[in-house]
PDB file of C-alpha atoms in Angstrom:
ATOM      1  CA  UNK A   1     111.496 116.561 104.055  1.00  0.00           C
ATOM      2  CA  UNK A   2     107.909 117.393 104.991  1.00  0.00           C
ATOM      3  CA  UNK A   3     106.781 115.861 108.327  1.00  0.00           C
ATOM      4  CA  UNK A   4     110.371 114.721 108.964  1.00  0.00           C
ATOM      5  CA  UNK A   5     109.795 114.479 112.715  1.00  0.00           C
ATOM      6  CA  UNK A   6     107.046 111.902 112.289  1.00  0.00           C
ATOM      7  CA  UNK A   7     108.754 109.971 109.485  1.00  0.00           C
ATOM      8  CA  UNK A   8     112.201 109.774 111.100  1.00  0.00           C
ATOM      9  CA  UNK A   9     110.582 109.296 114.512  1.00  0.00           C
ATOM     10  CA  UNK A  10     108.794 106.195 113.241  1.00  0.00           C
ATOM     11  CA  UNK A  11     112.093 104.695 112.000  1.00  0.00           C
ATOM     12  CA  UNK A  12     113.729 105.530 115.349  1.00  0.00           C
ATOM     13  CA  UNK A  13     110.865 103.879 117.261  1.00  0.00           C
ATOM     14  CA  UNK A  14     111.086 100.727 115.134  1.00  0.00           C
ATOM     15  CA  UNK A  15     114.835 100.219 114.983  1.00  0.00           C
ATOM     16  CA  UNK A  16     115.489 101.686 118.453  1.00  0.00           C
ATOM     17  CA  UNK A  17     112.869  99.386 119.960  1.00  0.00           C
ATOM     18  CA  UNK A  18     114.205  96.304 118.201  1.00  0.00           C
ATOM     19  CA  UNK A  19     117.828  97.189 119.071  1.00  0.00           C
ATOM     20  CA  UNK A  20     116.972  97.772 122.742  1.00  0.00           C
ATOM     21  CA  UNK A  21     115.116  94.434 122.910  1.00  0.00           C
ATOM     22  CA  UNK A  22     117.942  92.562 121.150  1.00  0.00           C
ATOM     23  CA  UNK A  23     120.637  94.093 123.391  1.00  0.00           C
ATOM     24  CA  UNK A  24     118.709  93.280 126.581  1.00  0.00           C
ATOM     25  CA  UNK A  25     117.883  89.743 125.468  1.00  0.00           C
ATOM     26  CA  UNK A  26     121.426  88.885 124.309  1.00  0.00           C
ATOM     27  CA  UNK A  27     123.117  90.319 127.402  1.00  0.00           C
ATOM     28  CA  UNK A  28     120.723  88.323 129.628  1.00  0.00           C
ATOM     29  CA  UNK A  29     121.420  85.192 127.546  1.00  0.00           C
ATOM     30  CA  UNK A  30     125.182  85.734 128.034  1.00  0.00           C
ATOM     31  CA  UNK A  31     124.731  86.022 131.811  1.00  0.00           C
ATOM     32  CA  UNK A  32     122.678  82.812 131.835  1.00  0.00           C
ATOM     33  CA  UNK A  33     125.128  80.980 129.543  1.00  0.00           C
ATOM     34  CA  UNK A  34     127.950  81.465 132.075  1.00  0.00           C
ATOM     35  CA  UNK A  35     125.943  79.519 134.663  1.00  0.00           C
ATOM     36  CA  UNK A  36     124.899  76.637 132.403  1.00  0.00           C
ATOM     37  CA  UNK A  37     127.268  73.836 131.343  1.00  0.00           C
ATOM     38  CA  UNK A  38     127.917  73.403 127.607  1.00  0.00           C
ATOM     39  CA  UNK A  39     126.224  70.003 127.771  1.00  0.00           C
ATOM     40  CA  UNK A  40     122.905  71.844 128.168  1.00  0.00           C
ATOM     41  CA  UNK A  41     123.517  74.066 125.130  1.00  0.00           C
ATOM     42  CA  UNK A  42     122.497  72.036 122.071  1.00  0.00           C
ATOM     43  CA  UNK A  43     123.916  74.673 119.673  1.00  0.00           C
ATOM     44  CA  UNK A  44     127.507  74.270 120.915  1.00  0.00           C
TER      45      UNK A  44
ATOM     46  CA  UNK B   1     131.410  82.047 119.290  1.00  0.00           C
ATOM     47  CA  UNK B   2     133.934  80.597 121.690  1.00  0.00           C
ATOM     48  CA  UNK B   3     137.380  79.715 120.424  1.00  0.00           C
ATOM     49  CA  UNK B   4     138.894  76.385 121.451  1.00  0.00           C
ATOM     50  CA  UNK B   5     142.459  76.935 122.618  1.00  0.00           C
ATOM     51  CA  UNK B   6     145.063  74.168 122.430  1.00  0.00           C
ATOM     52  CA  UNK B   7     144.728  71.681 125.269  1.00  0.00           C
ATOM     53  CA  UNK B   8     141.200  72.573 126.336  1.00  0.00           C
ATOM     54  CA  UNK B   9     137.680  73.595 125.376  1.00  0.00           C
ATOM     55  CA  UNK B  10     136.493  77.053 126.333  1.00  0.00           C
ATOM     56  CA  UNK B  11     132.881  77.095 127.529  1.00  0.00           C
ATOM     57  CA  UNK B  12     130.448  78.936 125.225  1.00  0.00           C
ATOM     58  CA  UNK B  13     129.142  82.090 126.878  1.00  0.00           C
ATOM     59  CA  UNK B  14     126.521  83.180 124.366  1.00  0.00           C
ATOM     60  CA  UNK B  15     123.715  82.029 122.078  1.00  0.00           C
ATOM     61  CA  UNK B  16     125.468  82.864 118.816  1.00  0.00           C
ATOM     62  CA  UNK B  17     126.591  80.461 116.112  1.00  0.00           C
ATOM     63  CA  UNK B  18     127.619  80.751 112.473  1.00  0.00           C
ATOM     64  CA  UNK B  19     123.925  80.666 111.490  1.00  0.00           C
ATOM     65  CA  UNK B  20     123.037  83.632 113.728  1.00  0.00           C
ATOM     66  CA  UNK B  21     126.058  85.551 112.425  1.00  0.00           C
ATOM     67  CA  UNK B  22     124.853  85.021 108.851  1.00  0.00           C
ATOM     68  CA  UNK B  23     121.239  85.980 109.636  1.00  0.00           C
ATOM     69  CA  UNK B  24     122.391  88.944 111.750  1.00  0.00           C
ATOM     70  CA  UNK B  25     124.653  90.269 108.997  1.00  0.00           C
ATOM     71  CA  UNK B  26     121.970  89.834 106.320  1.00  0.00           C
ATOM     72  CA  UNK B  27     119.387  91.522 108.571  1.00  0.00           C
ATOM     73  CA  UNK B  28     121.725  94.496 109.223  1.00  0.00           C
ATOM     74  CA  UNK B  29     122.366  94.871 105.485  1.00  0.00           C
ATOM     75  CA  UNK B  30     118.629  94.620 104.820  1.00  0.00           C
ATOM     76  CA  UNK B  31     117.865  97.336 107.398  1.00  0.00           C
ATOM     77  CA  UNK B  32     120.509  99.657 105.888  1.00  0.00           C
ATOM     78  CA  UNK B  33     119.068  99.006 102.426  1.00  0.00           C
ATOM     79  CA  UNK B  34     115.537  99.640 103.714  1.00  0.00           C
ATOM     80  CA  UNK B  35     116.539 102.972 105.299  1.00  0.00           C
ATOM     81  CA  UNK B  36     118.204 104.058 102.032  1.00  0.00           C
ATOM     82  CA  UNK B  37     115.194 103.148  99.886  1.00  0.00           C
ATOM     83  CA  UNK B  38     112.543 104.095 102.431  1.00  0.00           C
ATOM     84  CA  UNK B  39     113.942 107.499 103.348  1.00  0.00           C
ATOM     85  CA  UNK B  40     115.862 108.574 100.236  1.00  0.00           C
ATOM     86  CA  UNK B  41     115.321 106.726  96.961  1.00  0.00           C
ATOM     87  CA  UNK B  42     111.574 105.993  96.921  1.00  0.00           C
ATOM     88  CA  UNK B  43     109.321 108.807  95.675  1.00  0.00           C
ATOM     89  CA  UNK B  44     106.814 110.778  97.748  1.00  0.00           C
ATOM     90  CA  UNK B  45     103.192 109.734  97.288  1.00  0.00           C
ATOM     91  CA  UNK B  46     100.766 111.886  95.267  1.00  0.00           C
ATOM     92  CA  UNK B  47      98.205 111.996  98.108  1.00  0.00           C
ATOM     93  CA  UNK B  48     100.119 111.199 101.287  1.00  0.00           C
ATOM     94  CA  UNK B  49     103.357 112.900 100.207  1.00  0.00           C
ATOM     95  CA  UNK B  50     106.354 112.170 102.521  1.00  0.00           C
ATOM     96  CA  UNK B  51     104.290 110.432 105.206  1.00  0.00           C
ATOM     97  CA  UNK B  52     104.074 107.379 102.927  1.00  0.00           C
ATOM     98  CA  UNK B  53     107.666 106.578 104.005  1.00  0.00           C
ATOM     99  CA  UNK B  54     106.258 105.327 107.326  1.00  0.00           C
ATOM    100  CA  UNK B  55     104.619 102.515 105.329  1.00  0.00           C
ATOM    101  CA  UNK B  56     108.031 100.870 104.706  1.00  0.00           C
ATOM    102  CA  UNK B  57     108.433 100.119 108.419  1.00  0.00           C
ATOM    103  CA  UNK B  58     104.759  99.937 109.449  1.00  0.00           C
ATOM    104  CA  UNK B  59     103.616  97.240 106.998  1.00  0.00           C
ATOM    105  CA  UNK B  60     106.668  94.920 107.465  1.00  0.00           C
ATOM    106  CA  UNK B  61     106.271  95.192 111.277  1.00  0.00           C
ATOM    107  CA  UNK B  62     102.658  94.089 110.984  1.00  0.00           C
ATOM    108  CA  UNK B  63     103.649  91.280 108.585  1.00  0.00           C
ATOM    109  CA  UNK B  64     106.302  89.974 110.981  1.00  0.00           C
ATOM    110  CA  UNK B  65     103.878  90.158 113.922  1.00  0.00           C
ATOM    111  CA  UNK B  66     101.361  88.034 111.966  1.00  0.00           C
ATOM    112  CA  UNK B  67     104.158  85.637 110.977  1.00  0.00           C
ATOM    113  CA  UNK B  68     105.397  85.396 114.571  1.00  0.00           C
ATOM    114  CA  UNK B  69     101.945  84.669 115.983  1.00  0.00           C
ATOM    115  CA  UNK B  70     101.358  82.127 113.212  1.00  0.00           C
ATOM    116  CA  UNK B  71     104.633  80.369 114.096  1.00  0.00           C
ATOM    117  CA  UNK B  72     103.595  80.434 117.771  1.00  0.00           C
ATOM    118  CA  UNK B  73     100.301  78.725 116.919  1.00  0.00           C
ATOM    119  CA  UNK B  74     101.916  76.080 114.677  1.00  0.00           C
ATOM    120  CA  UNK B  75     104.638  75.311 117.245  1.00  0.00           C
ATOM    121  CA  UNK B  76     101.977  75.120 119.968  1.00  0.00           C
ATOM    122  CA  UNK B  77      99.920  72.690 117.876  1.00  0.00           C
ATOM    123  CA  UNK B  78     103.022  70.561 117.268  1.00  0.00           C
ATOM    124  CA  UNK B  79     103.744  70.514 121.001  1.00  0.00           C
ATOM    125  CA  UNK B  80     100.204  69.370 121.794  1.00  0.00           C
ATOM    126  CA  UNK B  81      99.733  66.922 118.923  1.00  0.00           C
ATOM    127  CA  UNK B  82     103.084  65.132 118.810  1.00  0.00           C
ATOM    128  CA  UNK B  83     103.368  62.245 121.222  1.00  0.00           C
ATOM    129  CA  UNK B  84     106.840  63.349 122.403  1.00  0.00           C
ATOM    130  CA  UNK B  85     105.456  66.708 123.715  1.00  0.00           C
ATOM    131  CA  UNK B  86     108.886  68.191 123.083  1.00  0.00           C
ATOM    132  CA  UNK B  87     109.580  71.422 124.961  1.00  0.00           C
ATOM    133  CA  UNK B  88     111.542  72.602 121.907  1.00  0.00           C
ATOM    134  CA  UNK B  89     108.189  73.433 120.255  1.00  0.00           C
ATOM    135  CA  UNK B  90     107.026  75.233 123.394  1.00  0.00           C
ATOM    136  CA  UNK B  91     110.201  77.338 123.516  1.00  0.00           C
ATOM    137  CA  UNK B  92     109.862  78.199 119.838  1.00  0.00           C
ATOM    138  CA  UNK B  93     106.256  79.241 120.504  1.00  0.00           C
ATOM    139  CA  UNK B  94     107.275  81.404 123.475  1.00  0.00           C
ATOM    140  CA  UNK B  95     110.210  83.030 121.661  1.00  0.00           C
ATOM    141  CA  UNK B  96     108.125  83.771 118.578  1.00  0.00           C
ATOM    142  CA  UNK B  97     105.238  85.229 120.620  1.00  0.00           C
ATOM    143  CA  UNK B  98     107.559  87.583 122.507  1.00  0.00           C
ATOM    144  CA  UNK B  99     109.034  88.898 119.258  1.00  0.00           C
ATOM    145  CA  UNK B 100     105.556  89.095 117.740  1.00  0.00           C
ATOM    146  CA  UNK B 101     104.460  91.316 120.634  1.00  0.00           C
ATOM    147  CA  UNK B 102     107.502  93.545 120.054  1.00  0.00           C
ATOM    148  CA  UNK B 103     106.687  93.938 116.342  1.00  0.00           C
ATOM    149  CA  UNK B 104     102.961  94.395 117.014  1.00  0.00           C
ATOM    150  CA  UNK B 105     103.863  97.119 119.521  1.00  0.00           C
ATOM    151  CA  UNK B 106     105.978  99.014 116.985  1.00  0.00           C
ATOM    152  CA  UNK B 107     103.205  98.513 114.397  1.00  0.00           C
ATOM    153  CA  UNK B 108     100.773 100.263 116.738  1.00  0.00           C
ATOM    154  CA  UNK B 109     103.185 103.143 117.459  1.00  0.00           C
ATOM    155  CA  UNK B 110     104.129 103.719 113.807  1.00  0.00           C
ATOM    156  CA  UNK B 111     100.441 103.438 112.886  1.00  0.00           C
ATOM    157  CA  UNK B 112      99.636 106.159 115.424  1.00  0.00           C
ATOM    158  CA  UNK B 113     102.325 108.441 113.966  1.00  0.00           C
ATOM    159  CA  UNK B 114     101.073 107.805 110.430  1.00  0.00           C
ATOM    160  CA  UNK B 115      97.459 108.235 111.588  1.00  0.00           C
ATOM    161  CA  UNK B 116      98.277 111.649 113.082  1.00  0.00           C
ATOM    162  CA  UNK B 117      99.531 112.799 109.680  1.00  0.00           C
ATOM    163  CA  UNK B 118      96.753 111.158 107.627  1.00  0.00           C
ATOM    164  CA  UNK B 119      93.679 111.531 109.859  1.00  0.00           C
ATOM    165  CA  UNK B 120      94.758 114.274 112.269  1.00  0.00           C
ATOM    166  CA  UNK B 121      94.533 112.022 115.358  1.00  0.00           C
ATOM    167  CA  UNK B 122      96.909 109.511 116.946  1.00  0.00           C
ATOM    168  CA  UNK B 123      94.146 107.085 117.818  1.00  0.00           C
ATOM    169  CA  UNK B 124      90.557 106.372 116.971  1.00  0.00           C
ATOM    170  CA  UNK B 125      88.417 103.352 117.875  1.00  0.00           C
ATOM    171  CA  UNK B 126      88.376 102.193 114.272  1.00  0.00           C
ATOM    172  CA  UNK B 127      87.858  98.479 113.454  1.00  0.00           C
ATOM    173  CA  UNK B 128      91.445  97.863 112.243  1.00  0.00           C
ATOM    174  CA  UNK B 129      93.085  99.765 115.094  1.00  0.00           C
ATOM    175  CA  UNK B 130      90.886  98.235 117.774  1.00  0.00           C
ATOM    176  CA  UNK B 131      91.273  94.659 116.497  1.00  0.00           C
ATOM    177  CA  UNK B 132      95.064  95.142 116.228  1.00  0.00           C
ATOM    178  CA  UNK B 133      95.210  96.430 119.815  1.00  0.00           C
ATOM    179  CA  UNK B 134      93.096  93.434 120.876  1.00  0.00           C
ATOM    180  CA  UNK B 135      95.535  91.031 119.168  1.00  0.00           C
ATOM    181  CA  UNK B 136      98.455  92.795 120.908  1.00  0.00           C
ATOM    182  CA  UNK B 137      96.785  92.483 124.325  1.00  0.00           C
ATOM    183  CA  UNK B 138      95.887  88.814 123.675  1.00  0.00           C
ATOM    184  CA  UNK B 139      99.532  87.895 123.109  1.00  0.00           C
ATOM    185  CA  UNK B 140     100.648  90.052 126.042  1.00  0.00           C
ATOM    186  CA  UNK B 141      98.263  87.851 128.030  1.00  0.00           C
ATOM    187  CA  UNK B 142      99.850  84.779 126.437  1.00  0.00           C
ATOM    188  CA  UNK B 143     103.280  85.946 127.723  1.00  0.00           C
ATOM    189  CA  UNK B 144     101.771  86.507 131.188  1.00  0.00           C
ATOM    190  CA  UNK B 145     100.283  82.977 131.167  1.00  0.00           C
ATOM    191  CA  UNK B 146     103.736  81.576 130.362  1.00  0.00           C
ATOM    192  CA  UNK B 147     104.980  83.101 133.625  1.00  0.00           C
ATOM    193  CA  UNK B 148     102.361  81.396 135.803  1.00  0.00           C
ATOM    194  CA  UNK B 149     103.571  78.704 138.191  1.00  0.00           C
ATOM    195  CA  UNK B 150     103.682  74.985 137.557  1.00  0.00           C
ATOM    196  CA  UNK B 151     105.924  72.562 135.711  1.00  0.00           C
ATOM    197  CA  UNK B 152     107.359  73.290 132.260  1.00  0.00           C
ATOM    198  CA  UNK B 153     104.807  70.961 130.667  1.00  0.00           C
ATOM    199  CA  UNK B 154     101.890  72.588 132.511  1.00  0.00           C
ATOM    200  CA  UNK B 155     103.121  75.958 131.247  1.00  0.00           C
ATOM    201  CA  UNK B 156     103.484  74.581 127.736  1.00  0.00           C
ATOM    202  CA  UNK B 157      99.981  73.070 127.631  1.00  0.00           C
ATOM    203  CA  UNK B 158      98.062  76.062 128.918  1.00  0.00           C
ATOM    204  CA  UNK B 159      99.961  78.562 126.777  1.00  0.00           C
ATOM    205  CA  UNK B 160      99.609  76.346 123.663  1.00  0.00           C
ATOM    206  CA  UNK B 161      95.820  76.373 123.978  1.00  0.00           C
ATOM    207  CA  UNK B 162      95.806  80.163 124.359  1.00  0.00           C
ATOM    208  CA  UNK B 163      98.107  80.628 121.328  1.00  0.00           C
ATOM    209  CA  UNK B 164      95.872  78.485 119.128  1.00  0.00           C
ATOM    210  CA  UNK B 165      92.839  80.557 120.123  1.00  0.00           C
ATOM    211  CA  UNK B 166      94.663  83.893 119.872  1.00  0.00           C
ATOM    212  CA  UNK B 167      95.886  83.297 116.328  1.00  0.00           C
ATOM    213  CA  UNK B 168      92.259  83.131 115.135  1.00  0.00           C
ATOM    214  CA  UNK B 169      92.146  86.917 115.592  1.00  0.00           C
ATOM    215  CA  UNK B 170      94.598  87.474 112.709  1.00  0.00           C
ATOM    216  CA  UNK B 171      92.047  87.000 109.878  1.00  0.00           C
ATOM    217  CA  UNK B 172      89.694  89.269 111.818  1.00  0.00           C
ATOM    218  CA  UNK B 173      92.383  91.989 111.995  1.00  0.00           C
ATOM    219  CA  UNK B 174      93.362  91.584 108.338  1.00  0.00           C
ATOM    220  CA  UNK B 175      89.810  91.658 106.960  1.00  0.00           C
ATOM    221  CA  UNK B 176      88.470  94.209 109.469  1.00  0.00           C
ATOM    222  CA  UNK B 177      88.825  96.972 106.845  1.00  0.00           C
ATOM    223  CA  UNK B 178      86.419  95.060 104.588  1.00  0.00           C
ATOM    224  CA  UNK B 179      84.081  93.711 107.254  1.00  0.00           C
ATOM    225  CA  UNK B 180      83.395  97.105 108.851  1.00  0.00           C
ATOM    226  CA  UNK B 181      83.513 100.722 107.751  1.00  0.00           C
ATOM    227  CA  UNK B 182      87.080 101.772 108.492  1.00  0.00           C
ATOM    228  CA  UNK B 183      89.273 104.863 108.339  1.00  0.00           C
ATOM    229  CA  UNK B 184      92.229 102.578 107.678  1.00  0.00           C
ATOM    230  CA  UNK B 185      93.079 102.109 104.016  1.00  0.00           C
ATOM    231  CA  UNK B 186      92.364  98.799 102.322  1.00  0.00           C
ATOM    232  CA  UNK B 187      95.181  96.395 101.406  1.00  0.00           C
ATOM    233  CA  UNK B 188      97.491  97.830  98.731  1.00  0.00           C
ATOM    234  CA  UNK B 189      99.662  94.742  98.103  1.00  0.00           C
ATOM    235  CA  UNK B 190      97.750  91.557  99.047  1.00  0.00           C
ATOM    236  CA  UNK B 191      94.611  92.661  97.181  1.00  0.00           C
ATOM    237  CA  UNK B 192      91.718  90.411  96.244  1.00  0.00           C
ATOM    238  CA  UNK B 193      91.453  92.375  92.969  1.00  0.00           C
ATOM    239  CA  UNK B 194      94.941  91.301  91.845  1.00  0.00           C
ATOM    240  CA  UNK B 195      97.912  93.608  91.097  1.00  0.00           C
ATOM    241  CA  UNK B 196      99.341  95.738  93.927  1.00  0.00           C
ATOM    242  CA  UNK B 197      98.152  99.352  93.875  1.00  0.00           C
ATOM    243  CA  UNK B 198     101.677 100.851  94.260  1.00  0.00           C
ATOM    244  CA  UNK B 199     104.344 102.563  92.177  1.00  0.00           C
ATOM    245  CA  UNK B 200     107.218 100.223  91.146  1.00  0.00           C
ATOM    246  CA  UNK B 201     109.921 101.773  93.365  1.00  0.00           C
ATOM    247  CA  UNK B 202     107.517 102.030  96.303  1.00  0.00           C
ATOM    248  CA  UNK B 203     106.628  98.360  95.903  1.00  0.00           C
ATOM    249  CA  UNK B 204     110.322  97.449  95.718  1.00  0.00           C
ATOM    250  CA  UNK B 205     111.077  99.450  98.911  1.00  0.00           C
ATOM    251  CA  UNK B 206     108.235  97.691 100.684  1.00  0.00           C
ATOM    252  CA  UNK B 207     109.551  94.335  99.460  1.00  0.00           C
ATOM    253  CA  UNK B 208     113.021  95.234 100.854  1.00  0.00           C
ATOM    254  CA  UNK B 209     111.338  96.017 104.179  1.00  0.00           C
ATOM    255  CA  UNK B 210     109.540  92.673 104.246  1.00  0.00           C
ATOM    256  CA  UNK B 211     112.778  90.770 103.588  1.00  0.00           C
ATOM    257  CA  UNK B 212     114.799  92.793 106.145  1.00  0.00           C
ATOM    258  CA  UNK B 213     112.183  92.405 108.879  1.00  0.00           C
ATOM    259  CA  UNK B 214     111.767  88.676 108.224  1.00  0.00           C
ATOM    260  CA  UNK B 215     115.553  88.219 108.565  1.00  0.00           C
ATOM    261  CA  UNK B 216     115.500  90.241 111.801  1.00  0.00           C
ATOM    262  CA  UNK B 217     112.674  88.032 113.081  1.00  0.00           C
ATOM    263  CA  UNK B 218     114.595  84.810 112.311  1.00  0.00           C
ATOM    264  CA  UNK B 219     117.760  86.165 113.995  1.00  0.00           C
ATOM    265  CA  UNK B 220     115.850  87.270 117.114  1.00  0.00           C
ATOM    266  CA  UNK B 221     113.859  84.018 117.376  1.00  0.00           C
ATOM    267  CA  UNK B 222     117.002  81.860 117.256  1.00  0.00           C
ATOM    268  CA  UNK B 223     118.638  83.878 120.060  1.00  0.00           C
ATOM    269  CA  UNK B 224     115.476  84.053 122.183  1.00  0.00           C
ATOM    270  CA  UNK B 225     114.751  80.344 121.786  1.00  0.00           C
ATOM    271  CA  UNK B 226     118.289  79.544 122.960  1.00  0.00           C
ATOM    272  CA  UNK B 227     117.920  81.927 125.908  1.00  0.00           C
ATOM    273  CA  UNK B 228     114.783  79.988 126.879  1.00  0.00           C
ATOM    274  CA  UNK B 229     116.797  76.736 126.718  1.00  0.00           C
ATOM    275  CA  UNK B 230     119.246  78.315 129.203  1.00  0.00           C
ATOM    276  CA  UNK B 231     116.433  79.509 131.494  1.00  0.00           C
ATOM    277  CA  UNK B 232     114.876  76.020 131.534  1.00  0.00           C
ATOM    278  CA  UNK B 233     118.274  74.378 132.150  1.00  0.00           C
ATOM    279  CA  UNK B 234     118.963  76.682 135.096  1.00  0.00           C
ATOM    280  CA  UNK B 235     115.491  75.999 136.490  1.00  0.00           C
ATOM    281  CA  UNK B 236     116.119  72.242 136.219  1.00  0.00           C
ATOM    282  CA  UNK B 237     119.573  72.559 137.824  1.00  0.00           C
ATOM    283  CA  UNK B 238     118.083  74.648 140.623  1.00  0.00           C
ATOM    284  CA  UNK B 239     115.448  71.983 141.238  1.00  0.00           C
ATOM    285  CA  UNK B 240     118.090  69.214 141.209  1.00  0.00           C
ATOM    286  CA  UNK B 241     120.242  71.136 143.691  1.00  0.00           C
ATOM    287  CA  UNK B 242     117.242  71.726 145.976  1.00  0.00           C
ATOM    288  CA  UNK B 243     116.398  67.985 145.886  1.00  0.00           C
ATOM    289  CA  UNK B 244     119.986  67.000 146.746  1.00  0.00           C
ATOM    290  CA  UNK B 245     119.990  69.512 149.600  1.00  0.00           C
ATOM    291  CA  UNK B 246     116.641  68.227 150.921  1.00  0.00           C
ATOM    292  CA  UNK B 247     117.814  64.573 150.764  1.00  0.00           C
ATOM    293  CA  UNK B 248     121.005  65.504 152.640  1.00  0.00           C
ATOM    294  CA  UNK B 249     118.948  67.251 155.331  1.00  0.00           C
ATOM    295  CA  UNK B 250     116.645  64.221 155.606  1.00  0.00           C
ATOM    296  CA  UNK B 251     119.648  61.876 155.865  1.00  0.00           C
ATOM    297  CA  UNK B 252     121.175  64.034 158.622  1.00  0.00           C
ATOM    298  CA  UNK B 253     117.905  64.080 160.543  1.00  0.00           C
ATOM    299  CA  UNK B 254     117.527  60.293 160.102  1.00  0.00           C
ATOM    300  CA  UNK B 255     121.107  59.668 161.293  1.00  0.00           C
ATOM    301  CA  UNK B 256     120.632  61.906 164.347  1.00  0.00           C
ATOM    302  CA  UNK B 257     117.721  59.820 165.718  1.00  0.00           C
TER     303      UNK B 257
END
């Protein structure tokens, strides 16, 4: 593929960025959830 | 999801539910489908050749950023206008803005990569690029304002006003290519003239991207909004504990006199 570095790089930036954000956010949420009683979690 | 063993209830240690599992699975399938169509099945463009494949992630990122900032503004308006002033709207606004900034950031980076191939430069102070960067910085500022001190309602009010002003930049960004002379191409799908100016398989791949990114946005917003509920609950518990401690100290001092 012509310009593969740029094309694949753009997909890596997008999905890598979103995955890194999601992993950080969910792991932080899990740490917080351990310290909060279920009564304060409306989704449970 | 936590399992409930016989004889007791296990506390839930995450922000996931059946709904997030469904959205997460659909989003993952959508992303896989997008990569297959975007990188393999869709044809190269006559003029832009292979670099057109960046469009399938660049345009949906921009779309989701607009959507996210729009949701932030609507949720902010609902917080301000409804008599209950529910913090649920404020949290939705904050969660959506954070994800909007993420998607706007990747829009800028993928746009720079595409620009390098199309125009020969990563960046130029073109109307579309500059207004997009301005929108990105505005909502970065919104996230900074949310971290200022004060009560939860003070935070909600000041950030709601900023969100409702910031969202007014979106039409400016979208129509910047028509309002000013711009290097950036005009709209190829949402055209004033009517039919999209794209090959059928290219249009389908772009449509797959829009669906996949919207599902990702919904999945991320649900998790982030719940994480904000946890942050606010911990803040409230911390305040309660500090008050109890202070009252105990005061009682001890009063008893000692």
